CSV table of C-alpha atoms and ligand atoms in Angstrom, one decimal:
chain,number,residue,atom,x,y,z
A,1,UNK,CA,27.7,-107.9,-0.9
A,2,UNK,CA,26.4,-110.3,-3.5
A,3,UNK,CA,23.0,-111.5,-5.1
A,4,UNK,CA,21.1,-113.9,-2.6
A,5,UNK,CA,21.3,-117.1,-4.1
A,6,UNK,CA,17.7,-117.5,-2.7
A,7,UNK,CA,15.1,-114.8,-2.8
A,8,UNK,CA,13.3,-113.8,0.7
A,9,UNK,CA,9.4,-114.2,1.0
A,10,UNK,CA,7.7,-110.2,0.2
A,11,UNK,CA,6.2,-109.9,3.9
A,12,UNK,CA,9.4,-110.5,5.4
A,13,UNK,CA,11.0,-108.0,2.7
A,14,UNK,CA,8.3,-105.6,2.7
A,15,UNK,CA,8.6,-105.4,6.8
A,16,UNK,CA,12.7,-104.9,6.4
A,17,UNK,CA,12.2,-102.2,4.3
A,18,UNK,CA,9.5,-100.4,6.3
A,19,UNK,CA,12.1,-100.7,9.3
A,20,UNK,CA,15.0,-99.2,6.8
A,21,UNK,CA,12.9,-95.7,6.6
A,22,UNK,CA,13.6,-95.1,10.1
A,23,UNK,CA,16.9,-94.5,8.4
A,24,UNK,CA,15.8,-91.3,6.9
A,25,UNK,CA,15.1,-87.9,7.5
A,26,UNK,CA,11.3,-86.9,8.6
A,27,UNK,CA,9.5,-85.2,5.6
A,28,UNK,CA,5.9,-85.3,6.7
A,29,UNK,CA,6.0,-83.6,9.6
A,30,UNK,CA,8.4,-80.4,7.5
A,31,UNK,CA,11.4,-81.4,9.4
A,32,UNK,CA,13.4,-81.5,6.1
A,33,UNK,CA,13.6,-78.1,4.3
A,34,UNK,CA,14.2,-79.5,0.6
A,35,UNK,CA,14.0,-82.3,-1.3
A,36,UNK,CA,10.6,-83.3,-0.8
A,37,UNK,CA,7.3,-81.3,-1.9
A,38,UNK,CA,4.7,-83.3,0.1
A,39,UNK,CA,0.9,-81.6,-0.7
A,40,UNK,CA,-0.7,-83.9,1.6
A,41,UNK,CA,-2.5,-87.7,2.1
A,42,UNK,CA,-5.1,-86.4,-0.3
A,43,UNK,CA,-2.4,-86.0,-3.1
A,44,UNK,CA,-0.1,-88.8,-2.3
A,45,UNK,CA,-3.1,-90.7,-2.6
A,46,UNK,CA,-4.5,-89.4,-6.2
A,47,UNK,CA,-0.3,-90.1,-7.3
A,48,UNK,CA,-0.1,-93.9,-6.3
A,49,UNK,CA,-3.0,-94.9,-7.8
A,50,UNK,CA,-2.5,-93.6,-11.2
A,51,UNK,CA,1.0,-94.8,-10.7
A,52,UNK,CA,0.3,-97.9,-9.9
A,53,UNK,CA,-2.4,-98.6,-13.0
A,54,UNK,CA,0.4,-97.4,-15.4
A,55,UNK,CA,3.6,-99.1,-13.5
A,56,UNK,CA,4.6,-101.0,-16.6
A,57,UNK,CA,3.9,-98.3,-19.3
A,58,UNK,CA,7.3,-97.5,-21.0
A,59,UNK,CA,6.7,-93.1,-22.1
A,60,UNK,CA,9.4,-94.4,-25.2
A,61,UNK,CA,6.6,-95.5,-27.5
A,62,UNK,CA,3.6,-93.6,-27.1
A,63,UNK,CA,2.3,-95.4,-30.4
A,64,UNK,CA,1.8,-98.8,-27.6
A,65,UNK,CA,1.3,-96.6,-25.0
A,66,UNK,CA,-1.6,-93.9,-26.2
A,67,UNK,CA,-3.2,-93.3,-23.0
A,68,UNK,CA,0.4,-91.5,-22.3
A,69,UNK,CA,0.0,-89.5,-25.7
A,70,UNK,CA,-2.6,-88.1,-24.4
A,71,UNK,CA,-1.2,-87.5,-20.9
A,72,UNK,CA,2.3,-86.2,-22.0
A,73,UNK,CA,0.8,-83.9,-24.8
A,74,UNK,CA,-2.1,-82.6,-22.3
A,75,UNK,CA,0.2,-82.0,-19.1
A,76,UNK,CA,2.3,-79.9,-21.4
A,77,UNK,CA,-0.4,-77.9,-23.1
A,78,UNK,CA,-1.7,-77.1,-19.8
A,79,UNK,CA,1.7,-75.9,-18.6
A,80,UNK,CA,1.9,-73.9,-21.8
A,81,UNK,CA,-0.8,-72.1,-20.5
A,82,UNK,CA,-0.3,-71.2,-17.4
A,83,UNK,CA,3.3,-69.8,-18.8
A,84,UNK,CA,1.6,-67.4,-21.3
A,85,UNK,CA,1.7,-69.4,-24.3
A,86,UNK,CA,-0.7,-71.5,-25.5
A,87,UNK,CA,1.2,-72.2,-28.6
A,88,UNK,CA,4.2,-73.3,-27.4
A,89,UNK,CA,5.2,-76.6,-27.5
A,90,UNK,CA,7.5,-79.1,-25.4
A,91,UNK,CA,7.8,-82.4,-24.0
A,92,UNK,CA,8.2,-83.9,-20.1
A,93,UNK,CA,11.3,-85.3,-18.9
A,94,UNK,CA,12.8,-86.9,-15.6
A,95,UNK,CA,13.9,-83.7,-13.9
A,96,UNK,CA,14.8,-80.2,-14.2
A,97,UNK,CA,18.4,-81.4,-14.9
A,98,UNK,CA,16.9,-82.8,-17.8
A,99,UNK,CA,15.0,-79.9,-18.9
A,100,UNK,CA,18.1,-77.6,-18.7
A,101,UNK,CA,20.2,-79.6,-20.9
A,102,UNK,CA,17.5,-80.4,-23.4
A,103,UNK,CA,17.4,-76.5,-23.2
A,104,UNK,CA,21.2,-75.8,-24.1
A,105,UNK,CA,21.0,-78.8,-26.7
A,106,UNK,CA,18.2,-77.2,-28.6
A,107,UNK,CA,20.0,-73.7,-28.0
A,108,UNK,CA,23.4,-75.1,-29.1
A,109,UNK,CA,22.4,-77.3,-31.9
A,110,UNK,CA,20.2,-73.9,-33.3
A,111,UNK,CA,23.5,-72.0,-33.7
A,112,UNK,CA,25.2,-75.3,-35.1
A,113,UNK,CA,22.6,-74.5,-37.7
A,114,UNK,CA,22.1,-70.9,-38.4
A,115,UNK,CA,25.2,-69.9,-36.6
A,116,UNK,CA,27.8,-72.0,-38.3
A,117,UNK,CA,30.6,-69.0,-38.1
A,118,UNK,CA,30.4,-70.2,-34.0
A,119,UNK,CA,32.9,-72.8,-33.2
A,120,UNK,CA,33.3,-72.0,-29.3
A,121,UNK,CA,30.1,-71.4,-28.6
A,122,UNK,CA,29.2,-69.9,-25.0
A,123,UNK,CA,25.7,-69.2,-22.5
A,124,UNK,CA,25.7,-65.9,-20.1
A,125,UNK,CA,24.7,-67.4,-16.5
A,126,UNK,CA,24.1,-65.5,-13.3
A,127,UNK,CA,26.5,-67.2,-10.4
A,128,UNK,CA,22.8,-67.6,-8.9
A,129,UNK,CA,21.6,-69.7,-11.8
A,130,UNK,CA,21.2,-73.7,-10.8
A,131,UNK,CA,24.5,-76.0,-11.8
A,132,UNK,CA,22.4,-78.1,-14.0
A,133,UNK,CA,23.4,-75.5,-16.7
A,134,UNK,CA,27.1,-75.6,-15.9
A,135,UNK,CA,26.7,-79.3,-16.2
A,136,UNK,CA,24.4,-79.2,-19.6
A,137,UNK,CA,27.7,-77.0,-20.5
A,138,UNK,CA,30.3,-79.7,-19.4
A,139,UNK,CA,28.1,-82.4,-21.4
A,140,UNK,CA,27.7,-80.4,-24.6
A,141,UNK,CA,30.8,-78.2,-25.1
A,142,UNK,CA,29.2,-75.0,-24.1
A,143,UNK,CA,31.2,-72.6,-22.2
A,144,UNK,CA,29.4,-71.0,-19.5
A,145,UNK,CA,30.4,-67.4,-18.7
A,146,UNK,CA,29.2,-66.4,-15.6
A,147,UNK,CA,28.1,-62.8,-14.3
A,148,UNK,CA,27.8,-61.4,-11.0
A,149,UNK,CA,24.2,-60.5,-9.3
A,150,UNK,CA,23.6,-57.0,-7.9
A,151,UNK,CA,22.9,-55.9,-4.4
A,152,UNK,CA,19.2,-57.2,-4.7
A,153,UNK,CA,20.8,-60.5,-5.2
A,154,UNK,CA,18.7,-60.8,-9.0
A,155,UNK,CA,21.5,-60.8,-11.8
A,156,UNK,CA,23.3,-57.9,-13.2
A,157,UNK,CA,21.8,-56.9,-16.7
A,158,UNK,CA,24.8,-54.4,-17.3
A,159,UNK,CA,27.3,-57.0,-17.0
A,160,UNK,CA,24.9,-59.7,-18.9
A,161,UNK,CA,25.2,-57.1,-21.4
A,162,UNK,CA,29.4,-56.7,-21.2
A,163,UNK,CA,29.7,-60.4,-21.1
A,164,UNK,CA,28.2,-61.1,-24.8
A,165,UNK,CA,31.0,-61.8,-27.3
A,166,UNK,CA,29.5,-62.6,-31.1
A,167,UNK,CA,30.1,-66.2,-29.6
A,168,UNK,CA,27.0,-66.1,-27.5
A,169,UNK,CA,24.1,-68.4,-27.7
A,170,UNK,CA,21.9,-68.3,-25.0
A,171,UNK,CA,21.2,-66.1,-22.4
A,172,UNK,CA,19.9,-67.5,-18.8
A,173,UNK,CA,17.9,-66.0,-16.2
A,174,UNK,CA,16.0,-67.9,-13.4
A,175,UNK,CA,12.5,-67.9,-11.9
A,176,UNK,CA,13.0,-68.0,-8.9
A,177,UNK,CA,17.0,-68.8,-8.3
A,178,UNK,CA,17.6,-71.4,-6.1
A,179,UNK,CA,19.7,-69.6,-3.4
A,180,UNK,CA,17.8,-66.9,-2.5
A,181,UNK,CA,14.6,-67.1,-4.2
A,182,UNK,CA,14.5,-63.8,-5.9
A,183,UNK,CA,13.4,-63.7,-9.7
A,184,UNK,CA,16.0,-62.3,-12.4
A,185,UNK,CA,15.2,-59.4,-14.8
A,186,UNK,CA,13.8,-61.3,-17.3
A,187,UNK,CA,12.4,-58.7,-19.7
A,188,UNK,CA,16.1,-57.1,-19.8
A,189,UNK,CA,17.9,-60.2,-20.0
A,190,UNK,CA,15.5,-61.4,-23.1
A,191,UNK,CA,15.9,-58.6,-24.3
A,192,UNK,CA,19.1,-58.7,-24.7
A,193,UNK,CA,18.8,-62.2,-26.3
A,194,UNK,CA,16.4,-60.8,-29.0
A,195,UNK,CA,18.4,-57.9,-29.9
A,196,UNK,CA,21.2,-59.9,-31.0
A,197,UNK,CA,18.6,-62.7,-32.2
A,198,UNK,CA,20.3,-65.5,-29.9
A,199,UNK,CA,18.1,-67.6,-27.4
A,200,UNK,CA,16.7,-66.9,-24.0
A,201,UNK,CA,16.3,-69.7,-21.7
A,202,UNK,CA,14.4,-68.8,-18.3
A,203,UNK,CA,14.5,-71.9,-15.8
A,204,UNK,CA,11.3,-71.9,-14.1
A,205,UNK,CA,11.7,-75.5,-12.7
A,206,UNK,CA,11.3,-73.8,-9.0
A,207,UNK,CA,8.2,-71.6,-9.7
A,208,UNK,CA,7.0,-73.2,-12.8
A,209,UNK,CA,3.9,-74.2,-11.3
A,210,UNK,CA,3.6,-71.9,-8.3
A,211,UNK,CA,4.2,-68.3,-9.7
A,212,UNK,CA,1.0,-68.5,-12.2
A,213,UNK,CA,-1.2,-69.1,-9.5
A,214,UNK,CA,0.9,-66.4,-6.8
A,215,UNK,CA,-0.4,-64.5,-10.0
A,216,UNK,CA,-4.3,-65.0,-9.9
A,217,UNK,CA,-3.8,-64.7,-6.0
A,218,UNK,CA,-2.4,-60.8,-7.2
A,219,UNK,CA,0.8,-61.4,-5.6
A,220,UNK,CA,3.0,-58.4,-7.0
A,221,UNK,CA,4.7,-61.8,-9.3
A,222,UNK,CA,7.8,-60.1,-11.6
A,223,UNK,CA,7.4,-61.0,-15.2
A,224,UNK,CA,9.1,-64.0,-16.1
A,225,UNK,CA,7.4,-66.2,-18.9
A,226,UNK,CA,6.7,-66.3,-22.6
A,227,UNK,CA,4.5,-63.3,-22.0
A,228,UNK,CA,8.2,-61.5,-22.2
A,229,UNK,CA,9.2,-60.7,-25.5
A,230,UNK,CA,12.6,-62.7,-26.5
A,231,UNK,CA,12.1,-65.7,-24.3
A,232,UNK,CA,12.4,-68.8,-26.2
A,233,UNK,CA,12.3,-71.6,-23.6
A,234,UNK,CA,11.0,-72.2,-20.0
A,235,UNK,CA,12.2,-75.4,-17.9
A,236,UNK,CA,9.1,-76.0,-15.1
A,237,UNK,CA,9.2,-79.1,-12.8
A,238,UNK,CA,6.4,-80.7,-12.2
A,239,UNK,CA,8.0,-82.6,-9.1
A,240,UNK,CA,8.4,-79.7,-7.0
A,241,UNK,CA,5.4,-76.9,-6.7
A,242,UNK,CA,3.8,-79.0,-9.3
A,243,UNK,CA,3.7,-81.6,-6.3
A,244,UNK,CA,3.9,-84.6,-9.1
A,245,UNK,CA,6.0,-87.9,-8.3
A,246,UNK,CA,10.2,-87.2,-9.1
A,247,UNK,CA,11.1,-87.7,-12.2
A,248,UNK,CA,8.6,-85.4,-13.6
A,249,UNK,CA,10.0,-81.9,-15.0
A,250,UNK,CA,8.3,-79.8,-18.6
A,251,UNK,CA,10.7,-77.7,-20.8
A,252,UNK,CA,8.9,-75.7,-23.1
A,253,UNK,CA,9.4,-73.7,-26.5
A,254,UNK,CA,7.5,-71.0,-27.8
A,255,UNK,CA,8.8,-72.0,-31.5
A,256,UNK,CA,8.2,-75.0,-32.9
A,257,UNK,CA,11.1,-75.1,-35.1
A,258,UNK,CA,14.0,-74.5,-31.9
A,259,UNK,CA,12.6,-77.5,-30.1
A,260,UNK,CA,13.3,-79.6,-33.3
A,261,UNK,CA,17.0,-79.4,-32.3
A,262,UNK,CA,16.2,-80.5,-29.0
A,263,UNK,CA,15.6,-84.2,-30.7
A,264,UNK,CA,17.9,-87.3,-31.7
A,265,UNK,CA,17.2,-89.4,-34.8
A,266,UNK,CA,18.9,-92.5,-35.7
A,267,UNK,CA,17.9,-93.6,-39.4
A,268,UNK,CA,20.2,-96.2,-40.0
A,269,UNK,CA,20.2,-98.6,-37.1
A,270,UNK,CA,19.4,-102.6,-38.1
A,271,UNK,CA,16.8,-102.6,-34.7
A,272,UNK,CA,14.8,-100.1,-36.5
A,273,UNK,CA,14.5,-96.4,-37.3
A,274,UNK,CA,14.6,-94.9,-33.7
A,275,UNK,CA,13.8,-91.1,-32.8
A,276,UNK,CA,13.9,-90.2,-29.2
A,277,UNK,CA,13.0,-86.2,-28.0
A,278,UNK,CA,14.8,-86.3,-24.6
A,279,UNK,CA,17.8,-87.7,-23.0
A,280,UNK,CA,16.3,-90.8,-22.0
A,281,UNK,CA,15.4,-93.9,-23.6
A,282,UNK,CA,12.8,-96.1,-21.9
A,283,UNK,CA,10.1,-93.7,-19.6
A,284,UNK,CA,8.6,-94.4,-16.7
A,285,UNK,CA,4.8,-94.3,-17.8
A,286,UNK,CA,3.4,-94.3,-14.8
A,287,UNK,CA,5.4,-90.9,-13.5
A,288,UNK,CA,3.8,-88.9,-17.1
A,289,UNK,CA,-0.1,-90.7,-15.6
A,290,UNK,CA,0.3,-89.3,-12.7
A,291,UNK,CA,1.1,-85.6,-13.4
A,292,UNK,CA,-1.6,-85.8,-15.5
A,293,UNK,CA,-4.0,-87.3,-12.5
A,294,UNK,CA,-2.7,-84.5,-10.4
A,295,UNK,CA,-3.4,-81.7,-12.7
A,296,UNK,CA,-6.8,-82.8,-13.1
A,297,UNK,CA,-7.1,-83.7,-9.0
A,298,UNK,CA,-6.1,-80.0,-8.0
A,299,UNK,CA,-7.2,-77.8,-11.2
A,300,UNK,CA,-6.5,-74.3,-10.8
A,301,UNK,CA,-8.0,-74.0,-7.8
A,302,UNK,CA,-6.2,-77.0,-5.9
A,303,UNK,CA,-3.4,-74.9,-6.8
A,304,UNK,CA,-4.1,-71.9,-5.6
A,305,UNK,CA,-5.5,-73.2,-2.2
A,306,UNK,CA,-2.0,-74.9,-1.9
A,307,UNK,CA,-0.3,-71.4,-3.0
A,308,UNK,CA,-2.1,-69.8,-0.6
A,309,UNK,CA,-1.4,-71.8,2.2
A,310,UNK,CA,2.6,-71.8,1.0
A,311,UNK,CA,2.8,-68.3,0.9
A,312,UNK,CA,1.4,-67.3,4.5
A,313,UNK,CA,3.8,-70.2,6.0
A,314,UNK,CA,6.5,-68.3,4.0
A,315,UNK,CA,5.7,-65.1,5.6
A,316,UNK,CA,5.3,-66.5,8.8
A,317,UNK,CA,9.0,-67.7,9.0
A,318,UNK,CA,10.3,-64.5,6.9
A,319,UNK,CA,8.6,-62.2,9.5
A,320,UNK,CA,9.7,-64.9,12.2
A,321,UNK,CA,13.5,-65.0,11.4
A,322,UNK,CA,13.9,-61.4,10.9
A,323,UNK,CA,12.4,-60.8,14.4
A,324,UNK,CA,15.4,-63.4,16.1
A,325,UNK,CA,18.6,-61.1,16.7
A,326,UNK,CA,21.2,-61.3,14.2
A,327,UNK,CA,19.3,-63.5,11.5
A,328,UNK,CA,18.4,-61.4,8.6
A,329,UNK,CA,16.4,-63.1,5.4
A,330,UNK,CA,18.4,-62.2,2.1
A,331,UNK,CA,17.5,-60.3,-0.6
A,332,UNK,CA,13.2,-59.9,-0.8
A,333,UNK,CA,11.9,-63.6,-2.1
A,334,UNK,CA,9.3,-64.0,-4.4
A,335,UNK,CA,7.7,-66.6,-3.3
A,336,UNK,CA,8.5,-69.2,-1.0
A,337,UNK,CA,12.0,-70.1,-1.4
A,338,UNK,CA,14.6,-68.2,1.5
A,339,UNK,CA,17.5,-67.9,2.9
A,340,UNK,CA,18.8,-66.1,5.8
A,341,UNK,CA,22.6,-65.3,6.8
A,342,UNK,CA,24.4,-63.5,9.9
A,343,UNK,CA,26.2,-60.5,10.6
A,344,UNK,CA,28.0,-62.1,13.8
A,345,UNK,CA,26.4,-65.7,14.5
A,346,UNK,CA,28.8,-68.4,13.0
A,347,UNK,CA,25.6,-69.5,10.8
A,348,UNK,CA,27.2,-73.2,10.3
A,349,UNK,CA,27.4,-73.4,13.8
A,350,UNK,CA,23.3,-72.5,13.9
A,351,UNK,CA,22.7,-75.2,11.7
A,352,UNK,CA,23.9,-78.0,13.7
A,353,UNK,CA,22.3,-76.6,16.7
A,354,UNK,CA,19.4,-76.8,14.6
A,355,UNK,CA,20.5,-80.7,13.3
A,356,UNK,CA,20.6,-81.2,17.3
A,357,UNK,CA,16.9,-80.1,17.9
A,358,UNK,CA,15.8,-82.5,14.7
A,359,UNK,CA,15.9,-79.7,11.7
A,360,UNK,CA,17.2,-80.4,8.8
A,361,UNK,CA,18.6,-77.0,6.8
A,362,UNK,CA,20.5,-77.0,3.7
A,363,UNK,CA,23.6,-74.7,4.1
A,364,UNK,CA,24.6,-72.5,1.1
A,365,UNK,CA,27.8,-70.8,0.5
A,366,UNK,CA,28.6,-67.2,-0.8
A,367,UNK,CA,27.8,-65.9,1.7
A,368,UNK,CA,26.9,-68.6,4.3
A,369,UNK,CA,23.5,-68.7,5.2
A,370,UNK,CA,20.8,-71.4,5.1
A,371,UNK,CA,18.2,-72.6,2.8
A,372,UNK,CA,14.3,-73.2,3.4
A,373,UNK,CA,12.1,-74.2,0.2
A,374,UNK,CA,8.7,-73.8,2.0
A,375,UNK,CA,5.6,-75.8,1.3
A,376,UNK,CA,2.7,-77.2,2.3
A,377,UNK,CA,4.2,-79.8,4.9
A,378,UNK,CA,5.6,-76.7,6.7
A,379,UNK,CA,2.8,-74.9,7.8
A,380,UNK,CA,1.8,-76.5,11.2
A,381,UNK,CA,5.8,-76.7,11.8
A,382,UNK,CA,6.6,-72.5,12.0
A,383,UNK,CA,6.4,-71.7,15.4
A,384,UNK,CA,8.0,-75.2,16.7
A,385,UNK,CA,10.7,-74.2,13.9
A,386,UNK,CA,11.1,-70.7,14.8
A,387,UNK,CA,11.2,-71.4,18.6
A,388,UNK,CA,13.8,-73.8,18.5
A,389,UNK,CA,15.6,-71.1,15.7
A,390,UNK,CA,15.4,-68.4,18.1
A,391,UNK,CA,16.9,-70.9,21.4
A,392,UNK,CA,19.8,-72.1,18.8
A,393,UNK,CA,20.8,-68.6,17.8
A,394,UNK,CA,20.9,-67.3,21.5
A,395,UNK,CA,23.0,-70.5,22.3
A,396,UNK,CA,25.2,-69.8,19.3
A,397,UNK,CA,25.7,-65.9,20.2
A,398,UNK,CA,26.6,-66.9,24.1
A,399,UNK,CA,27.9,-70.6,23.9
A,400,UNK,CA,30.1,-69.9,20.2
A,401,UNK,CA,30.6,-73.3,19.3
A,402,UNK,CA,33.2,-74.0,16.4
A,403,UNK,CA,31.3,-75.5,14.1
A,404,UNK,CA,32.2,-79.9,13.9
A,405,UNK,CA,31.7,-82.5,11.5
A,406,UNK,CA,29.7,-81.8,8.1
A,407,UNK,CA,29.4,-78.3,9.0
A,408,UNK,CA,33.1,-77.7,9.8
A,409,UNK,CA,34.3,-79.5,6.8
A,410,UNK,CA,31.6,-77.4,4.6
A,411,UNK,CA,33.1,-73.8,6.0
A,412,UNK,CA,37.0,-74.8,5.3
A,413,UNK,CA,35.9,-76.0,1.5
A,414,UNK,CA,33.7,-73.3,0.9
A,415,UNK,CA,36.6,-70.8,1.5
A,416,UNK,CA,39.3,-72.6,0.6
A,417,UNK,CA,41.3,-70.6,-2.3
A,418,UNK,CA,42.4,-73.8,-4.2
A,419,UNK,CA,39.2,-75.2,-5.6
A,420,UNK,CA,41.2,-77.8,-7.4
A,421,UNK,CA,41.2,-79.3,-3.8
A,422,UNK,CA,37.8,-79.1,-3.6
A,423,UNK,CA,35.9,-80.5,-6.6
A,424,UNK,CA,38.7,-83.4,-6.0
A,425,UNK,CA,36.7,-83.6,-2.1
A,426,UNK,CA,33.2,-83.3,-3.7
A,427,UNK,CA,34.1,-86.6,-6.1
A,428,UNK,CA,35.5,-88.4,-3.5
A,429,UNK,CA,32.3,-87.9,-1.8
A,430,UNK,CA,30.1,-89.1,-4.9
A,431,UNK,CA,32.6,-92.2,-5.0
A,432,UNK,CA,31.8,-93.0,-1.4
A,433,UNK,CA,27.6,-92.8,-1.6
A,434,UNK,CA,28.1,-95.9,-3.5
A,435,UNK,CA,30.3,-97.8,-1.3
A,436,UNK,CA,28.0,-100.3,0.7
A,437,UNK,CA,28.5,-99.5,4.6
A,438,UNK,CA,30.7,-102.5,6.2
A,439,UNK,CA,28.1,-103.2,9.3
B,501,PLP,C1,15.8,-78.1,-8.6
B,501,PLP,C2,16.2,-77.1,-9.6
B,501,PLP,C3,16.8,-77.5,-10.8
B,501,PLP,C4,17.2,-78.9,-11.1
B,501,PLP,O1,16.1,-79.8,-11.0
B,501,PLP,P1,16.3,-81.3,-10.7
B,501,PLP,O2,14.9,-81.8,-10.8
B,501,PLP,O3,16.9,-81.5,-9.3
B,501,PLP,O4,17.1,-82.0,-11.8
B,501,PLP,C5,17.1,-76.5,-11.7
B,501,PLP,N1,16.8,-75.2,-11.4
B,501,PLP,C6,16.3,-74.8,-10.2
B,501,PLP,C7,16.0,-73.3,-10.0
B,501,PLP,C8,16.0,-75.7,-9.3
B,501,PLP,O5,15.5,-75.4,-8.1
């Protein structure tokens, strides 16, 4: 595949491209179960047209740019409040990945600081907590030591506690967890974190910007943000309950001074003195506009109109999937993110009957089950869903079809005792999404 030597008229392009979407999977209608938080026509609507009046602006020099100092600094004092501090400070980055590891950087360059007698320093993770921190880890040389959950699935304060060496740095608990969607003990885990003065990191980018409002709606909502004593930073992304454009995420301090290590300086480079707050260089303007257009579209009662609508679809299915024999929901979600396993249905077997009747369901591992973030697009799709749930399970309890293709291949690596073996598989398969197909 090379270049075209000459370029092809737009229409022509435009129509080729359209055609290509046929290619993927069908969000609108809540087919899909992650990846995309679509909050309706109205909302998609308010997001391309800020997005498209700032589609040049570069986020990296908000001295050119000061409509997006206003927009970046506003969008992240509003999120300050809705996570109980309206002092704390932060900045927006491209993702939740980002805010993690901006997170462990501002933990790990802290101790670097006022914790020189650390060489090896580590962060306590539930096995629950999102792999963006084992990766923020890997990228800045700090070890993660991970503990168990308990039987409620949220993680295991005693053995948070057990795991703390005087190498410790930061202590993580999530809001909700990705898996199963239950909220960790945040008040024990911070507290642990204060009482040996170390940091507490509490990743919100899941319910962020859908647990404040679950709040207001007097949800019974768990405590979780700087309202907690001992919790130093909060990642929320704006890109998924926040319903914003990807590559929009907040991480938030409650202390000025620990997000100061969060930022690089370069003082003696010839093309000019350069700071920079986040991973990134050069950023995309027009994503920072339109966060800030949707907060102002929705206002706190956009939100919880939306919340409200996500949280009886989520009950629906819950109520739904616990009714079909042998499906159980795990663990008690606290909000809208589920999963459900299987005492005796082969559950990767359920999801391709599923895949066959057009859903599209995430599978998980540990135990097996299978993954539904719920949101708005879902609501006119639960009883279709649960119908065809209900038919695929009774076909999988009388038919018990081994499991082929993805699904197979996902049950043999997920058990398989030499994991060597399989994060070699999982690279091979990175290598290959970037292989252009041969037809
Ligand atoms: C999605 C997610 C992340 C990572 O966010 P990205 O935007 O995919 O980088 C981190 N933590 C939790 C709980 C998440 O659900």
């Amino acid at each position: 595949m090379e270049l075209p030597v000459t370029g092809k008229p737009h229409k022509q392009l435009a129509e080729e491209m359209e055609a290509l979407t046929s290619l993927d999977v069908d969000w609108r209608s809540g087919k899909i179960w992650s990846f995309v938080y679509f909050a309706g026509d109205d909302v998609a609507q308010v997001l391309k047209d800020a997005y498209t009046t700032f589609f040049y602006t570069n986020g990296l020099s908000p001295m050119a740019f000061r409509s997006l100092k206003k927009f970046e600094s506003e969008v992240v004092a509003m999120t300050a409040n809705l996570l109980g501090c309206s002092e704390a400070v932060g900045n927006m980055t491209s993702g939740g990945t980002e805010s993690i590891l901006m997170a462990v950087k501002a933990a790990r360059d802290w101790a670097r600081a006022e914790r020189p007698q650390i060489t090896a320093p580590e962060m306590i993770l539930p096995v629950t907590a999102h792999p963006a921190h084992d990766k923020a880890g890997h990228y800045l040389g700090v070890k993660p030591v991970h503990i168990p959950v308990r039987d409620d699935l949220r993680a295991d304060v005693d053995a948070a506690q057990a795991a703390m060496t005087d190498s410790t740095i930061l202590v993580v608990g999530s809001a909700p967890c990705y898996p199963c969607g239950v909220i960790d003990p945040i008040p024990e885990l911070a507290a642990l974190a204060k009482d040996k003065g170390i940091c507490c990191h509490v990743d919100a980018c899941l319910g962020g910007f859908l647990l404040p409002f679950l709040r207001r709606l007097e949800y019974p909502v768990p405590p979780f943000d700087f309202s907690v004593p001992g919790v130093t930073s909060i990642s929320a992304d704006l890109h998924k309950f926040g319903f914003s454009v990807r590559g929009t995420s907040t991480i938030l301090y409650r202390d000025r001074n620990l997000r100061r290590y969060q930022f690089f300086s370069q003082a003696d480079w010839p093309g000019g003195l350069y700071g920079s707050p986040t991973m990134t260089g050069s950023r995309p303007g027009a994503a920072i506009a339109a966060s800030w257009a949707l907060l102002n579209y929705l206002g706190e009662e956009g939100y919880m109109r939306l919340a409200r609508i996500i949280m009886d679809t989520a009950q629906a299915l819950i109520d739904g999937i616990n009714a079909i024999p042998g499906l159980q929901i795990r663990g008690k979600p606290d909000m809208s993110v589920l999963s459900f396993d299987s005492d005796d249905l082969n559950i990767y077997a359920l999801a391709e009957a599923m895949e066959a009747r057009g859903w599209n369901l995430e599978l998980l591992q540990r135990p097996p089950s299978l993954h539904l973030v719920v949101t708005p697009a879902h609501k006119e799709a639960v009883e279709p869903f649960l119908a065809d749930l209900g038919e695929a399970a009774e076909e999988v309890s009388s038919k018990k079809p081994a499991p082929t293709g993805t699904a197979a291949m996902y049950g043999v690596l997920s058990t398989l005792p030499d994991r060597t073996t399989v994060h070699s598989a999982i690279l091979d398969f990175i290598e290959g999404l970037t292989r252009p197909d041969q037809s």
